Amino acid sequence: MNRDELMLRAVALAERNAASVTGGPFGAVIVKDGKVVAEASNTVTVDNDPTAHAEVNAIRKACAALGTFDLSGCELYTSCEPCPMCLAACYWAHIDRVYYAADREDAAAAGFDDSDIYREVALPVDGRKIPFVHIMEKEGLRPFMLWASNDRKVEY
């Protein structure tokens, strides 16, 4: 499949989802070595899971299918520019490249406006709308010290 066919597949997933009651109008396809390894739609409402965006669902499926948490060598085709959460998930998964059709302004016009989140992420912790309260730092450092000394850890 070429890029256009893969993108049309992601858009078709989004269209099918938009016409149903299983989630929002978003679809994603993950490809490795020219083969589709996972595809998914948004299932936020049906799963009662605000993290069940198409990209995150596809990443989870691709990791399960490939037996790894590292999707290096994979490309993501998504019907819309990833939101901040999905953008971060792409980085954590080590996706090589992201192709998207609609952009964040298109999503905002359809009622999926992430501009507040983009602004919040750029703010200092004490300037965010949701209070982030830093407590028990010393206790919070213990897991990191244990991690650093664990010679059996699997780094990611």
Coordinates of N, CA and C in Angstrom, one line a residue:
M1 N 0.8 -1.2 0.0 CA 0.0 0.0 0.0 C 0.9 1.2 0.0
N2 N 0.5 2.3 -0.7 CA 1.2 3.5 -0.7 C 0.7 4.5 0.3
R3 N 1.3 5.6 0.5 CA 0.9 6.6 1.5 C -0.6 7.0 1.4
D4 N -1.0 7.3 0.2 CA -2.4 7.7 0.0 C -3.4 6.6 0.4
E5 N -3.1 5.4 0.1 CA -4.0 4.3 0.4 C -4.0 4.1 1.9
L6 N -2.9 4.2 2.6 CA -2.8 4.1 4.0 C -3.6 5.2 4.7
M7 N -3.4 6.4 4.2 CA -4.1 7.5 4.8 C -5.6 7.4 4.6
L8 N -6.0 6.9 3.4 CA -7.4 6.7 3.1 C -8.0 5.6 4.1
R9 N -7.2 4.7 4.4 CA -7.6 3.6 5.4 C -7.9 4.2 6.8
A10 N -7.0 5.1 7.2 CA -7.1 5.8 8.5 C -8.4 6.7 8.4
V11 N -8.6 7.4 7.4 CA -9.8 8.3 7.2 C -11.0 7.4 7.2
A12 N -11.0 6.3 6.5 CA -12.2 5.4 6.5 C -12.5 4.9 7.9
L13 N -11.5 4.6 8.7 CA -11.8 4.2 10.1 C -12.5 5.4 10.8
A14 N -12.0 6.6 10.6 CA -12.5 7.7 11.3 C -14.0 8.0 10.8
E15 N -14.2 7.8 9.5 CA -15.6 8.0 9.0 C -16.5 7.0 9.6
R16 N -16.1 5.7 9.6 CA -16.9 4.7 10.1 C -17.3 5.0 11.6
N17 N -16.3 5.4 12.3 CA -16.5 5.7 13.7 C -17.4 6.9 13.9
A18 N -17.2 7.9 13.0 CA -18.1 9.1 13.1 C -19.5 8.8 12.9
A19 N -19.8 7.8 12.1 CA -21.2 7.4 11.8 C -21.8 6.4 12.8
S20 N -21.0 6.1 13.8 CA -21.4 5.1 14.8 C -21.5 5.8 16.2
V21 N -21.7 4.9 17.2 CA -21.7 5.5 18.5 C -20.5 4.9 19.4
T22 N -19.5 4.5 18.7 CA -18.4 3.9 19.4 C -17.2 4.8 19.8
G23 N -17.3 6.1 19.4 CA -16.3 7.0 19.7 C -16.3 8.2 18.8
G24 N -15.2 8.9 18.8 CA -15.1 10.1 18.0 C -14.6 9.9 16.6
P25 N -14.6 10.9 15.8 CA -14.2 10.8 14.3 C -12.7 10.8 14.0
F26 N -12.1 9.7 14.6 CA -10.6 9.6 14.4 C -10.2 8.2 14.1
G27 N -9.3 8.0 13.2 CA -8.8 6.7 12.9 C -7.3 6.7 12.7
A28 N -6.6 5.6 13.0 CA -5.2 5.5 12.9 C -4.7 4.1 12.4
V29 N -3.7 4.1 11.7 CA -3.1 2.9 11.1 C -1.6 2.9 11.4
I30 N -1.0 1.8 11.9 CA 0.4 1.7 12.1 C 1.0 0.7 11.1
V31 N 2.1 1.1 10.5 CA 2.7 0.3 9.4 C 4.2 0.1 9.8
K32 N 4.6 -1.2 9.5 CA 6.0 -1.5 9.6 C 6.5 -2.3 8.4
D33 N 7.5 -1.9 7.8 CA 8.1 -2.6 6.6 C 7.0 -2.7 5.5
G34 N 6.2 -1.7 5.4 CA 5.1 -1.7 4.4 C 3.9 -2.5 4.7
K35 N 3.8 -3.1 5.9 CA 2.7 -3.9 6.2 C 1.9 -3.3 7.4
V36 N 0.6 -3.3 7.3 CA -0.2 -2.8 8.4 C -0.1 -3.8 9.6
V37 N 0.3 -3.2 10.8 CA 0.4 -4.1 12.0 C -0.7 -3.8 12.9
A38 N -1.3 -2.6 12.8 CA -2.4 -2.3 13.7 C -3.2 -1.1 13.1
E39 N -4.5 -1.1 13.5 CA -5.4 0.0 13.1 C -6.4 0.1 14.2
A40 N -6.9 1.3 14.4 CA -7.9 1.5 15.5 C -8.6 2.8 15.3
S41 N -9.7 2.9 16.0 CA -10.5 4.2 16.0 C -10.5 4.7 17.4
N42 N -11.1 5.8 17.6 CA -11.3 6.4 18.9 C -12.4 5.7 19.6
T43 N -12.2 5.2 20.8 CA -13.2 4.5 21.6 C -13.4 5.2 23.0
V44 N -13.2 6.5 23.1 CA -13.4 7.2 24.3 C -14.7 6.9 25.0
T45 N -15.8 7.1 24.3 CA -17.1 7.0 24.9 C -17.5 5.6 25.2
V46 N -17.3 4.7 24.3 CA -17.7 3.3 24.5 C -16.9 2.6 25.6
D47 N -15.6 3.0 25.7 CA -14.7 2.4 26.7 C -14.7 3.2 28.0
N48 N -15.4 4.4 28.0 CA -15.3 5.3 29.2 C -13.9 5.5 29.6
D49 N -13.1 5.8 28.6 CA -11.6 6.0 28.8 C -11.2 7.2 28.0
P50 N -10.9 8.3 28.6 CA -10.4 9.5 27.9 C -9.1 9.4 27.2
T51 N -8.4 8.3 27.5 CA -7.1 8.1 26.8 C -7.3 7.2 25.5
A52 N -8.5 6.7 25.2 CA -8.7 5.8 24.2 C -8.8 6.5 22.8
H53 N -7.9 7.3 22.5 CA -7.8 8.0 21.2 C -7.3 7.0 20.2
A54 N -7.6 7.2 18.9 CA -7.3 6.3 17.8 C -5.8 6.0 17.8
E55 N -5.0 7.0 18.0 CA -3.5 6.8 17.9 C -3.0 5.9 19.1
V56 N -3.5 6.2 20.3 CA -3.1 5.4 21.5 C -3.6 4.0 21.3
N57 N -4.9 3.8 20.9 CA -5.4 2.5 20.7 C -4.5 1.7 19.7
A58 N -4.2 2.4 18.6 CA -3.4 1.7 17.5 C -2.0 1.4 18.1
I59 N -1.4 2.3 18.9 CA -0.1 2.0 19.5 C -0.1 0.8 20.4
R60 N -1.2 0.7 21.2 CA -1.4 -0.4 22.1 C -1.5 -1.7 21.3
K61 N -2.3 -1.7 20.2 CA -2.4 -2.9 19.4 C -1.1 -3.3 18.7
A62 N -0.4 -2.3 18.1 CA 0.8 -2.5 17.4 C 1.9 -3.1 18.4
C63 N 2.0 -2.6 19.6 CA 2.9 -3.1 20.6 C 2.6 -4.6 20.9
A64 N 1.3 -4.9 21.1 CA 0.8 -6.3 21.4 C 1.1 -7.2 20.2
A65 N 0.9 -6.7 19.0 CA 1.1 -7.5 17.8 C 2.6 -7.8 17.5
L66 N 3.4 -6.8 17.8 CA 4.8 -7.0 17.6 C 5.6 -7.5 18.8
G67 N 4.9 -7.5 19.9 CA 5.6 -8.0 21.2 C 6.7 -7.1 21.7
T68 N 6.5 -5.8 21.6 CA 7.5 -4.8 22.0 C 6.8 -3.5 22.4
F69 N 7.5 -2.8 23.2 CA 7.0 -1.4 23.6 C 7.7 -0.4 22.7
D70 N 8.6 -0.8 21.9 CA 9.4 0.1 21.0 C 9.0 -0.1 19.6
L71 N 8.3 0.9 19.1 CA 7.8 0.9 17.7 C 8.7 1.6 16.7
S72 N 10.0 1.6 17.0 CA 11.0 2.0 16.0 C 10.8 1.3 14.7
G73 N 10.9 2.0 13.6 CA 10.7 1.4 12.3 C 9.2 1.4 11.9
C74 N 8.4 1.9 12.7 CA 7.0 2.0 12.4 C 6.6 3.5 12.0
E75 N 5.5 3.6 11.2 CA 5.0 4.8 10.8 C 3.5 4.8 11.2
L76 N 3.0 6.0 11.5 CA 1.6 6.2 11.9 C 0.9 7.0 10.9
Y77 N -0.2 6.5 10.4 CA -1.1 7.3 9.6 C -2.4 7.6 10.4
T78 N -2.7 8.9 10.5 CA -3.8 9.2 11.4 C -4.7 10.2 10.7
S79 N -6.0 10.1 10.9 CA -6.9 11.0 10.2 C -6.8 12.4 10.6
C80 N -6.2 12.7 11.7 CA -6.1 14.1 12.2 C -4.7 14.2 13.0
E81 N -4.2 15.4 12.9 CA -3.0 15.7 13.7 C -3.2 15.3 15.1
P82 N -2.2 14.5 15.6 CA -2.4 14.0 17.0 C -2.5 15.2 18.0
C83 N -3.4 14.9 19.0 CA -3.5 15.8 20.2 C -2.2 15.8 21.0
P84 N -2.1 16.6 22.0 CA -0.9 16.6 22.8 C -0.6 15.2 23.5
M85 N -1.6 14.5 23.9 CA -1.4 13.2 24.5 C -0.9 12.2 23.5
C86 N -1.5 12.2 22.3 CA -1.1 11.2 21.3 C 0.2 11.6 20.7
L87 N 0.5 12.9 20.7 CA 1.9 13.3 20.3 C 2.9 12.7 21.2
A88 N 2.7 12.9 22.5 CA 3.6 12.3 23.5 C 3.7 10.8 23.3
A89 N 2.6 10.1 23.1 CA 2.6 8.7 22.9 C 3.4 8.2 21.8
C90 N 3.4 9.0 20.7 CA 4.2 8.7 19.5 C 5.7 8.8 19.9
Y91 N 6.1 9.8 20.7 CA 7.5 9.9 21.1 C 7.8 8.7 22.0
W92 N 7.0 8.4 23.0 CA 7.3 7.3 23.9 C 7.4 6.0 23.2
A93 N 6.6 5.8 22.1 CA 6.6 4.6 21.3 C 7.7 4.5 20.3
H94 N 8.4 5.7 20.1 CA 9.5 5.8 19.1 C 9.0 5.6 17.7
I95 N 7.8 6.1 17.4 CA 7.3 6.0 16.0 C 8.3 6.8 15.2
D96 N 8.6 6.3 14.0 CA 9.6 7.0 13.1 C 9.0 8.2 12.4
R97 N 7.7 8.1 12.0 CA 7.1 9.2 11.2 C 5.6 9.2 11.4
V98 N 5.0 10.4 11.4 CA 3.6 10.5 11.5 C 3.0 11.2 10.3
Y99 N 2.1 10.6 9.7 CA 1.4 11.3 8.6 C 0.0 11.6 9.1
Y100 N -0.5 12.8 8.8 CA -1.9 13.1 9.3 C -2.6 13.9 8.2
A101 N -3.9 13.8 8.2 CA -4.8 14.4 7.2 C -5.3 15.8 7.7
A102 N -6.3 15.8 8.5 CA -6.8 17.1 9.0 C -5.8 17.6 10.1
D103 N -5.9 18.9 10.4 CA -5.0 19.4 11.4 C -5.7 19.8 12.6
R104 N -5.0 20.4 13.6 CA -5.6 20.7 14.9 C -6.7 21.8 14.8
E105 N -6.5 22.7 13.8 CA -7.6 23.7 13.6 C -8.8 23.1 13.0
D106 N -8.7 22.1 12.1 CA -9.9 21.4 11.6 C -10.6 20.7 12.8
A107 N -9.8 20.0 13.7 CA -10.4 19.3 14.8 C -11.1 20.3 15.7
A108 N -10.5 21.5 16.0 CA -11.1 22.5 16.8 C -12.5 23.0 16.2
A109 N -12.5 23.1 14.9 CA -13.7 23.6 14.3 C -14.8 22.5 14.4
A110 N -14.5 21.3 14.6 CA -15.4 20.2 14.7 C -15.8 19.9 16.2
G111 N -15.2 20.7 17.1 CA -15.5 20.6 18.5 C -14.5 19.9 19.3
F112 N -13.3 19.6 18.8 CA -12.2 18.9 19.4 C -11.0 19.9 19.6
D113 N -11.2 20.8 20.4 CA -10.2 21.9 20.5 C -9.2 21.6 21.7
D114 N -8.0 21.4 21.3 CA -6.9 21.1 22.2 C -6.0 22.3 22.6
S115 N -6.4 23.4 22.1 CA -5.5 24.6 22.3 C -5.3 24.9 23.8
D116 N -6.3 24.7 24.6 CA -6.0 24.9 26.1 C -4.9 24.0 26.6
I117 N -4.9 22.7 26.1 CA -3.9 21.8 26.6 C -2.5 22.2 26.1
Y118 N -2.4 22.6 24.8 CA -1.1 23.1 24.3 C -0.6 24.3 25.2
R119 N -1.5 25.2 25.5 CA -1.1 26.3 26.3 C -0.7 25.9 27.7
E120 N -1.5 25.0 28.3 CA -1.2 24.5 29.7 C 0.1 23.9 29.8
V121 N 0.5 23.0 28.8 CA 1.8 22.3 28.9 C 2.9 23.3 28.9
A122 N 2.8 24.4 28.2 CA 3.8 25.4 28.1 C 4.0 26.3 29.4
L123 N 3.0 26.2 30.3 CA 3.0 27.0 31.5 C 3.9 26.4 32.6
P124 N 4.4 27.2 33.5 CA 5.1 26.7 34.6 C 4.0 25.9 35.5
V125 N 4.5 24.9 36.2 CA 3.6 24.0 36.9 C 2.6 24.8 37.8
D126 N 3.1 25.9 38.5 CA 2.2 26.6 39.4 C 1.3 27.6 38.6
G127 N 1.4 27.7 37.3 CA 0.5 28.5 36.6 C -0.6 27.8 35.8
R128 N -0.7 26.5 36.0 CA -1.7 25.7 35.3 C -3.1 25.8 36.0
K129 N -4.1 25.5 35.1 CA -5.5 25.6 35.6 C -5.8 24.5 36.6
I130 N -5.3 23.3 36.4 CA -5.4 22.2 37.4 C -4.2 22.4 38.3
P131 N -4.5 22.5 39.6 CA -3.4 22.6 40.6 C -2.5 21.4 40.6
F132 N -1.2 21.6 40.5 CA -0.2 20.5 40.6 C 0.5 20.8 41.9
V133 N 0.4 20.0 42.9 CA 1.0 20.2 44.2 C 2.1 19.3 44.5
H134 N 3.3 19.8 44.6 CA 4.5 19.0 44.8 C 4.7 18.7 46.3
I135 N 4.5 17.4 46.7 CA 4.7 17.0 48.1 C 5.5 15.8 48.2
M136 N 6.1 15.6 49.3 CA 6.9 14.3 49.6 C 7.9 14.0 48.6
E137 N 8.7 15.0 48.2 CA 9.7 14.8 47.2 C 10.7 13.7 47.5
K138 N 11.2 13.7 48.8 CA 12.2 12.8 49.2 C 11.6 11.3 49.0
E139 N 10.4 11.1 49.4 CA 9.8 9.8 49.2 C 9.6 9.5 47.8
G140 N 9.3 10.5 47.0 CA 9.1 10.3 45.6 C 10.4 9.9 44.8
L141 N 11.5 10.3 45.4 CA 12.8 10.0 44.8 C 13.2 8.5 45.0
R142 N 12.7 7.9 46.0 CA 13.1 6.5 46.3 C 12.9 5.5 45.2
P143 N 11.8 5.5 44.5 CA 11.6 4.6 43.4 C 12.7 4.8 42.3
F144 N 13.1 6.1 42.1 CA 14.1 6.4 41.1 C 15.5 5.9 41.5
M145 N 15.8 5.9 42.8 CA 17.0 5.4 43.3 C 17.0 3.9 43.2
L146 N 15.9 3.2 43.4 CA 15.8 1.8 43.3 C 16.0 1.4 41.8
W147 N 15.3 2.2 40.9 CA 15.4 1.9 39.5 C 16.9 2.0 39.0
A148 N 17.6 3.1 39.5 CA 19.0 3.3 39.1 C 19.9 2.2 39.5
S149 N 19.6 1.5 40.6 CA 20.4 0.5 41.1 C 20.0 -0.9 40.7
N150 N 18.9 -1.0 40.0 CA 18.4 -2.3 39.5 C 19.1 -2.8 38.3
D151 N 19.9 -3.8 38.4 CA 20.7 -4.3 37.3 C 19.9 -5.2 36.3
R152 N 18.7 -5.5 36.7 CA 17.8 -6.3 35.8 C 16.8 -5.5 35.1
K153 N 16.8 -4.2 35.2 CA 15.7 -3.3 34.6 C 15.8 -3.4 33.1
V154 N 14.7 -3.2 32.5 CA 14.6 -3.1 31.0 C 14.3 -1.6 30.7
E155 N 15.3 -1.0 30.2 CA 15.2 0.5 29.9 C 14.3 0.7 28.7
Y156 N 13.7 1.9 28.8 CA 12.9 2.3 27.6 C 13.0 3.8 27.5

